[in-house]
Tab-separated table of N, CA and C in Angstrom:
chain	number	residue	atom	x	y	z
A	138	MET	N	109.597	107.644	136.851
A	138	MET	CA	110.460	107.518	135.684
A	138	MET	C	109.663	106.906	134.533
A	139	ALA	N	109.833	107.436	133.355
A	139	ALA	CA	109.105	106.948	132.176
A	139	ALA	C	109.646	105.588	131.756
A	140	ASN	N	108.781	104.832	131.121
A	140	ASN	CA	109.200	103.542	130.577
A	140	ASN	C	110.211	103.762	129.460
A	141	GLU	N	111.305	103.015	129.489
A	141	GLU	CA	112.343	103.167	128.468
A	141	GLU	C	111.902	102.506	127.161
A	142	THR	N	112.020	103.261	126.070
A	142	THR	CA	111.635	102.739	124.758
A	142	THR	C	112.751	102.972	123.745
A	143	LYS	N	112.653	102.264	122.635
A	143	LYS	CA	113.598	102.412	121.536
A	143	LYS	C	112.826	102.527	120.235
A	144	THR	N	113.521	102.944	119.186
A	144	THR	CA	112.957	103.012	117.845
A	144	THR	C	113.718	102.039	116.959
A	145	ILE	N	112.974	101.275	116.188
A	145	ILE	CA	113.556	100.338	115.223
A	145	ILE	C	113.347	100.931	113.836
A	146	ARG	N	114.430	101.041	113.066
A	146	ARG	CA	114.332	101.508	111.676
A	146	ARG	C	114.959	100.450	110.787
A	147	GLN	N	114.247	100.048	109.745
A	147	GLN	CA	114.777	99.069	108.802
A	147	GLN	C	114.343	99.431	107.389
A	148	THR	N	115.184	99.060	106.429
A	148	THR	CA	114.835	99.166	105.021
A	148	THR	C	114.943	97.770	104.438
A	149	ALA	N	113.918	97.351	103.719
A	149	ALA	CA	113.914	96.033	103.082
A	149	ALA	C	113.582	96.216	101.615
A	150	PHE	N	114.075	95.311	100.791
A	150	PHE	CA	113.792	95.351	99.360
A	150	PHE	C	113.093	94.063	98.973
A	151	ILE	N	111.942	94.204	98.281
A	151	ILE	CA	111.163	93.052	97.839
A	151	ILE	C	111.228	93.022	96.314
A	152	PRO	N	112.106	92.181	95.732
A	152	PRO	CA	112.240	92.143	94.269
A	152	PRO	C	110.973	91.613	93.606
A	153	GLY	N	110.679	92.158	92.439
A	153	GLY	CA	109.568	91.645	91.635
A	153	GLY	C	108.186	92.020	92.119
A	154	ALA	N	108.092	92.912	93.087
A	154	ALA	CA	106.790	93.299	93.648
A	154	ALA	C	106.567	94.792	93.460
A	155	LYS	N	105.365	95.162	93.089
A	155	LYS	CA	104.970	96.570	93.004
A	155	LYS	C	104.569	97.047	94.408
A	156	PRO	N	104.711	98.351	94.672
A	156	PRO	CA	104.317	98.863	95.989
A	156	PRO	C	102.881	98.495	96.382
A	157	VAL	N	101.950	98.547	95.444
A	157	VAL	CA	100.561	98.216	95.780
A	157	VAL	C	100.427	96.755	96.218
A	158	GLN	N	101.236	95.870	95.646
A	158	GLN	CA	101.178	94.451	96.020
A	158	GLN	C	101.704	94.240	97.445
A	159	VAL	N	102.797	94.914	97.775
A	159	VAL	CA	103.358	94.774	99.121
A	159	VAL	C	102.421	95.413	100.143
A	160	TYR	N	101.900	96.583	99.812
A	160	TYR	CA	100.914	97.257	100.668
A	160	TYR	C	99.747	96.308	100.960
A	161	ASP	N	99.204	95.691	99.900
A	161	ASP	CA	98.065	94.780	100.077
A	161	ASP	C	98.413	93.606	100.982
A	162	CYS	N	99.635	93.104	100.890
A	162	CYS	CA	100.047	92.004	101.768
A	162	CYS	C	100.063	92.418	103.237
A	163	MET	N	100.286	93.684	103.492
A	163	MET	CA	100.344	94.151	104.873
A	163	MET	C	98.960	94.445	105.456
A	164	VAL	N	97.998	94.865	104.613
A	164	VAL	CA	96.693	95.273	105.156
A	164	VAL	C	95.559	94.289	104.860
A	165	ASN	N	95.701	93.450	103.853
A	165	ASN	CA	94.653	92.492	103.498
A	165	ASN	C	94.901	91.203	104.286
A	166	ALA	N	93.964	90.834	105.151
A	166	ALA	CA	94.158	89.690	106.049
A	166	ALA	C	94.444	88.398	105.285
A	167	LYS	N	93.749	88.161	104.185
A	167	LYS	CA	93.949	86.925	103.412
A	167	LYS	C	95.361	86.877	102.831
A	168	LYS	N	95.808	87.981	102.238
A	168	LYS	CA	97.158	88.024	101.655
A	168	LYS	C	98.224	87.970	102.750
A	169	HIS	N	97.964	88.616	103.879
A	169	HIS	CA	98.901	88.586	105.012
A	169	HIS	C	99.082	87.140	105.478
A	170	ALA	N	97.981	86.419	105.602
A	170	ALA	CA	98.043	85.019	106.021
A	170	ALA	C	98.785	84.163	104.986
A	171	GLU	N	98.621	84.482	103.700
A	171	GLU	CA	99.310	83.721	102.654
A	171	GLU	C	100.822	83.835	102.781
A	172	PHE	N	101.345	85.032	102.986
A	172	PHE	CA	102.808	85.153	103.019
A	172	PHE	C	103.412	84.788	104.371
A	173	THR	N	102.626	84.924	105.466
A	173	THR	CA	103.174	84.576	106.782
A	173	THR	C	102.883	83.132	107.170
A	174	GLY	N	101.820	82.556	106.594
A	174	GLY	CA	101.428	81.211	106.987
A	174	GLY	C	100.695	81.179	108.315
A	175	SER	N	100.181	82.324	108.761
A	175	SER	CA	99.511	82.422	110.054
A	175	SER	C	98.269	83.306	109.950
A	176	ASP	N	97.284	83.045	110.803
A	176	ASP	CA	96.018	83.775	110.759
A	176	ASP	C	96.189	85.270	110.990
A	177	ALA	N	95.363	86.052	110.263
A	177	ALA	CA	95.342	87.504	110.414
A	177	ALA	C	93.911	87.994	110.236
A	178	THR	N	93.617	89.157	110.815
A	178	THR	CA	92.322	89.814	110.611
A	178	THR	C	92.607	91.286	110.320
A	179	SER	N	91.683	91.936	109.609
A	179	SER	CA	91.895	93.354	109.329
A	179	SER	C	90.604	94.034	108.915
A	180	GLU	N	90.313	95.159	109.557
A	180	GLU	CA	89.280	96.081	109.093
A	180	GLU	C	90.048	97.163	108.340
A	181	ASN	N	90.022	97.102	107.010
A	181	ASN	CA	90.884	97.956	106.180
A	181	ASN	C	90.364	99.383	106.086
A	182	LYS	N	90.414	100.087	107.210
A	182	LYS	CA	90.000	101.497	107.233
A	182	LYS	C	90.675	102.159	108.423
A	183	VAL	N	90.868	103.471	108.329
A	183	VAL	CA	91.447	104.210	109.443
A	183	VAL	C	90.547	104.033	110.666
A	184	GLY	N	91.145	103.678	111.779
A	184	GLY	CA	90.402	103.385	112.999
A	184	GLY	C	90.048	101.919	113.133
A	185	GLY	N	90.235	101.148	112.047
A	185	GLY	CA	89.940	99.715	112.066
A	185	GLY	C	90.996	98.943	112.838
A	186	LYS	N	90.606	97.792	113.325
A	186	LYS	CA	91.503	96.933	114.101
A	186	LYS	C	92.127	95.878	113.192
A	187	MET	N	93.294	95.379	113.609
A	187	MET	CA	93.960	94.308	112.887
A	187	MET	C	94.628	93.365	113.884
A	188	THR	N	94.814	92.124	113.454
A	188	THR	CA	95.629	91.172	114.204
A	188	THR	C	96.489	90.412	113.199
A	189	ALA	N	97.584	89.871	113.685
A	189	ALA	CA	98.470	89.047	112.869
A	189	ALA	C	99.060	87.949	113.739
A	190	TRP	N	99.559	86.928	113.063
A	190	TRP	CA	100.187	85.812	113.758
A	190	TRP	C	99.258	85.216	114.824
A	191	GLY	N	98.009	84.963	114.396
A	191	GLY	CA	97.042	84.298	115.263
A	191	GLY	C	96.679	85.092	116.503
A	192	GLY	N	96.796	86.436	116.416
A	192	GLY	CA	96.447	87.296	117.545
A	192	GLY	C	97.647	87.717	118.381
A	193	TYR	N	98.837	87.199	118.078
A	193	TYR	CA	100.045	87.611	118.807
A	193	TYR	C	100.271	89.116	118.647
A	194	ILE	N	100.043	89.628	117.411
A	194	ILE	CA	100.153	91.061	117.137
A	194	ILE	C	98.741	91.631	117.025
A	195	SER	N	98.523	92.805	117.593
A	195	SER	CA	97.246	93.498	117.416
A	195	SER	C	97.518	94.985	117.264
A	196	GLY	N	96.575	95.660	116.609
A	196	GLY	CA	96.780	97.084	116.412
A	196	GLY	C	95.580	97.776	115.808
A	197	THR	N	95.772	99.055	115.547
A	197	THR	CA	94.747	99.913	114.967
A	197	THR	C	95.379	100.691	113.823
A	198	TRP	N	94.688	100.760	112.675
A	198	TRP	CA	95.169	101.529	111.532
A	198	TRP	C	94.978	103.022	111.819
A	199	LEU	N	96.049	103.800	111.763
A	199	LEU	CA	95.983	105.247	111.987
A	199	LEU	C	95.942	106.021	110.669
A	200	ASP	N	96.622	105.486	109.644
A	200	ASP	CA	96.631	106.120	108.322
A	200	ASP	C	96.882	105.048	107.281
A	201	LEU	N	96.112	105.071	106.206
A	201	LEU	CA	96.252	104.125	105.100
A	201	LEU	C	96.248	104.923	103.799
A	202	ASP	N	97.386	104.966	103.126
A	202	ASP	CA	97.517	105.658	101.847
A	202	ASP	C	97.946	104.590	100.845
A	203	ARG	N	96.959	104.021	100.159
A	203	ARG	CA	97.167	102.827	99.331
A	203	ARG	C	98.427	102.913	98.466
A	204	SER	N	99.236	101.911	98.601
A	204	SER	CA	100.495	101.684	97.893
A	204	SER	C	101.627	102.615	98.313
A	205	LYS	N	101.367	103.549	99.221
A	205	LYS	CA	102.399	104.512	99.609
A	205	LYS	C	102.811	104.413	101.080
A	206	ARG	N	101.818	104.324	101.989
A	206	ARG	CA	102.140	104.490	103.412
A	206	ARG	C	101.089	103.818	104.288
A	207	ILE	N	101.570	103.245	105.380
A	207	ILE	CA	100.708	102.670	106.418
A	207	ILE	C	101.235	103.179	107.756
A	208	VAL	N	100.311	103.613	108.626
A	208	VAL	CA	100.676	103.963	110.002
A	208	VAL	C	99.696	103.231	110.912
A	209	GLN	N	100.225	102.618	111.953
A	209	GLN	CA	99.345	101.910	112.891
A	209	GLN	C	99.917	101.939	114.296
A	210	GLU	N	99.029	101.739	115.263
A	210	GLU	CA	99.440	101.410	116.622
A	210	GLU	C	99.616	99.901	116.639
A	211	TRP	N	100.633	99.411	117.341
A	211	TRP	CA	101.031	98.003	117.238
A	211	TRP	C	101.552	97.537	118.582
A	212	GLU	N	101.116	96.363	118.995
A	212	GLU	CA	101.662	95.729	120.190
A	212	GLU	C	101.498	94.224	120.069
A	213	THR	N	102.140	93.492	120.966
A	213	THR	CA	102.020	92.033	120.958
A	213	THR	C	101.391	91.569	122.267
A	214	SER	N	101.069	90.290	122.304
A	214	SER	CA	100.489	89.713	123.520
A	214	SER	C	101.523	89.661	124.654
A	215	GLU	N	102.799	89.897	124.333
A	215	GLU	CA	103.857	89.915	125.351
A	215	GLU	C	104.259	91.336	125.756
A	216	TRP	N	103.463	92.321	125.330
A	216	TRP	CA	103.773	93.731	125.618
A	216	TRP	C	103.803	93.943	127.121
A	217	PRO	N	104.823	94.602	127.643
A	217	PRO	CA	104.883	94.828	129.094
A	217	PRO	C	103.761	95.747	129.586
A	218	GLU	N	103.272	95.455	130.753
A	218	GLU	CA	102.222	96.282	131.360
A	218	GLU	C	102.741	97.701	131.566
A	219	GLY	N	101.871	98.678	131.301
A	219	GLY	CA	102.226	100.068	131.527
A	219	GLY	C	102.819	100.772	130.319
A	220	TYR	N	103.057	100.042	129.242
A	220	TYR	CA	103.587	100.646	128.012
A	220	TYR	C	102.456	100.886	127.022
A	221	ALA	N	102.458	102.061	126.414
A	221	ALA	CA	101.504	102.354	125.338
A	221	ALA	C	101.915	101.544	124.106
A	222	PRO	N	100.978	101.323	123.160
A	222	PRO	CA	101.357	100.642	121.923
A	222	PRO	C	102.438	101.430	121.182
A	223	SER	N	103.225	100.711	120.380
A	223	SER	CA	104.219	101.391	119.548
A	223	SER	C	103.513	102.041	118.362
A	224	ARG	N	104.242	102.947	117.708
A	224	ARG	CA	103.765	103.567	116.466
A	224	ARG	C	104.598	102.970	115.350
A	225	LEU	N	103.926	102.373	114.382
A	225	LEU	CA	104.585	101.672	113.293
A	225	LEU	C	104.231	102.344	111.981
A	226	GLU	N	105.265	102.697	111.197
A	226	GLU	CA	105.024	103.333	109.909
A	226	GLU	C	105.817	102.614	108.828
A	227	PHE	N	105.126	102.300	107.731
A	227	PHE	CA	105.768	101.735	106.546
A	227	PHE	C	105.588	102.719	105.400
A	228	THR	N	106.633	102.911	104.594
A	228	THR	CA	106.485	103.605	103.324
A	228	THR	C	106.994	102.667	102.231
A	229	PHE	N	106.354	102.753	101.070
A	229	PHE	CA	106.636	101.852	99.954
A	229	PHE	C	107.039	102.680	98.737
A	230	THR	N	108.184	102.343	98.139
A	230	THR	CA	108.688	103.063	96.976
A	230	THR	C	109.093	102.069	95.897
A	231	GLU	N	108.628	102.300	94.677
A	231	GLU	CA	109.044	101.450	93.558
A	231	GLU	C	110.504	101.758	93.236
A	232	LYS	N	111.318	100.687	93.104
A	232	LYS	CA	112.747	100.891	92.910
A	232	LYS	C	113.376	99.636	92.305
A	233	ASP	N	114.142	99.795	91.247
A	233	ASP	CA	114.949	98.703	90.682
A	233	ASP	C	114.174	97.402	90.464
A	234	GLY	N	112.960	97.503	89.909
A	234	GLY	CA	112.174	96.300	89.620
A	234	GLY	C	111.543	95.648	90.835
A	235	GLY	N	111.397	96.397	91.893
A	235	GLY	CA	110.777	95.855	93.103
A	235	GLY	C	110.271	96.995	93.970
A	236	THR	N	110.121	96.703	95.246
A	236	THR	CA	109.620	97.695	96.196
A	236	THR	C	110.570	97.813	97.374
A	237	GLU	N	110.926	99.052	97.690
A	237	GLU	CA	111.680	99.325	98.900
A	237	GLU	C	110.695	99.685	99.997
A	238	ILE	N	110.819	99.014	101.118
A	238	ILE	CA	109.994	99.301	102.295
A	238	ILE	C	110.895	99.974	103.320
A	239	VAL	N	110.462	101.127	103.813
A	239	VAL	CA	111.140	101.744	104.948
A	239	VAL	C	110.175	101.620	106.128
A	240	MET	N	110.664	100.998	107.187
A	240	MET	CA	109.833	100.754	108.369
A	240	MET	C	110.461	101.480	109.552
A	241	GLU	N	109.614	102.206	110.292
A	241	GLU	CA	110.046	102.814	111.548
A	241	GLU	C	109.018	102.460	112.609
A	242	GLN	N	109.491	101.828	113.658
A	242	GLN	CA	108.623	101.457	114.781
A	242	GLN	C	109.167	102.147	116.023
A	243	SER	N	108.408	103.135	116.506
A	243	SER	CA	108.845	103.899	117.680
A	243	SER	C	108.052	103.478	118.914
A	244	GLU	N	108.578	103.868	120.066
A	244	GLU	CA	107.946	103.568	121.368
A	244	GLU	C	107.907	102.058	121.648
A	245	VAL	N	108.953	101.355	121.230
A	245	VAL	CA	109.071	99.914	121.489
A	245	VAL	C	109.725	99.739	122.858
A	246	PRO	N	109.131	98.925	123.740
A	246	PRO	CA	109.780	98.697	125.036
A	246	PRO	C	111.235	98.265	124.831
A	247	ALA	N	112.167	98.949	125.490
A	247	ALA	CA	113.598	98.698	125.284
A	247	ALA	C	113.955	97.226	125.502
A	248	SER	N	113.296	96.590	126.468
A	248	SER	CA	113.610	95.193	126.779
A	248	SER	C	113.237	94.239	125.642
A	249	GLN	N	112.386	94.689	124.714
A	249	GLN	CA	111.931	93.811	123.637
A	249	GLN	C	112.422	94.245	122.259
A	250	ALA	N	113.097	95.381	122.168
A	250	ALA	CA	113.451	95.950	120.866
A	250	ALA	C	114.300	95.013	120.019
A	251	GLU	N	115.288	94.366	120.587
A	251	GLU	CA	116.164	93.498	119.791
A	251	GLU	C	115.391	92.294	119.247
A	252	SER	N	114.504	91.743	120.034
A	252	SER	CA	113.686	90.616	119.585
A	252	SER	C	112.798	91.029	118.403
A	253	TYR	N	112.158	92.185	118.495
A	253	TYR	CA	111.300	92.654	117.405
A	253	TYR	C	112.122	93.046	116.182
A	254	ARG	N	113.312	93.609	116.401
A	254	ARG	CA	114.195	93.970	115.280
A	254	ARG	C	114.477	92.721	114.428
A	255	GLN	N	114.840	91.645	115.075
A	255	GLN	CA	115.105	90.400	114.350
A	255	GLN	C	113.817	89.797	113.810
A	256	GLY	N	112.739	89.947	114.543
A	256	GLY	CA	111.443	89.414	114.111
A	256	GLY	C	110.980	89.992	112.784
A	257	TRP	N	111.216	91.295	112.562
A	257	TRP	CA	110.834	91.896	111.280
A	257	TRP	C	111.548	91.201	110.125
A	258	ILE	N	112.817	90.890	110.323
A	258	ILE	CA	113.590	90.217	109.277
A	258	ILE	C	113.079	88.790	109.071
A	259	ASP	N	112.954	88.048	110.163
A	259	ASP	CA	112.598	86.629	110.074
A	259	ASP	C	111.144	86.384	109.683
A	260	TYR	N	110.221	87.227	110.136
A	260	TYR	CA	108.790	86.953	109.960
A	260	TYR	C	108.089	87.853	108.956
A	261	TYR	N	108.801	88.869	108.453
A	261	TYR	CA	108.195	89.753	107.449
A	261	TYR	C	109.052	89.892	106.196
A	262	TRP	N	110.264	90.424	106.319
A	262	TRP	CA	111.021	90.723	105.100
A	262	TRP	C	111.406	89.463	104.334
A	263	THR	N	111.927	88.453	105.012
A	263	THR	CA	112.310	87.209	104.327
A	263	THR	C	111.083	86.501	103.731
A	264	PRO	N	109.984	86.318	104.484
A	264	PRO	CA	108.807	85.686	103.874
A	264	PRO	C	108.215	86.486	102.706
A	265	LEU	N	108.236	87.822	102.782
A	265	LEU	CA	107.742	88.632	101.661
A	265	LEU	C	108.609	88.416	100.422
A	266	GLN	N	109.922	88.387	100.606
A	266	GLN	CA	110.829	88.146	99.478
A	266	GLN	C	110.551	86.774	98.861
A	267	GLU	N	110.353	85.771	99.707
A	267	GLU	CA	110.053	84.419	99.214
A	267	GLU	C	108.697	84.381	98.501
A	268	TYR	N	107.713	85.035	99.061
A	268	TYR	CA	106.354	85.063	98.491
A	268	TYR	C	106.374	85.622	97.087
A	269	PHE	N	107.098	86.711	96.877
A	269	PHE	CA	107.112	87.348	95.559
A	269	PHE	C	108.128	86.723	94.593
A	270	SER	N	108.928	85.789	95.079
A	270	SER	CA	109.871	85.108	94.183
A	270	SER	C	109.222	83.902	93.513
A	271	LYS	N	107.997	83.540	93.948
A	271	LYS	CA	107.309	82.365	93.392
A	271	LYS	C	106.715	82.672	92.034
């Protein structure tokens, strides 16, 4: 039997930020660390590796279209054995004086999907909104 997975879809709005600024916060390790308050690393190229939250999250960049789209393989240090990394895609659209982010994370282990769903809100969307409100 295949491992049960779920897909997480969320839309977030970051007021006062241009798509290129939000994109940079997601792929630039220094800017990522600034808005999250936690260590990050990134080789900003397709095939490059990244980490976030002090190594809790790790992944590989699959597609980088500056200010428009990011696709990566993504997993955490708590990823269940036998599961492939999830596929994470962000798209960025300028809208109403800010940036709309549409995030889809597929192939998430079903047992962890609710935790990650809330984690995106608590550790990404809210801190990004606060970062750009300064």
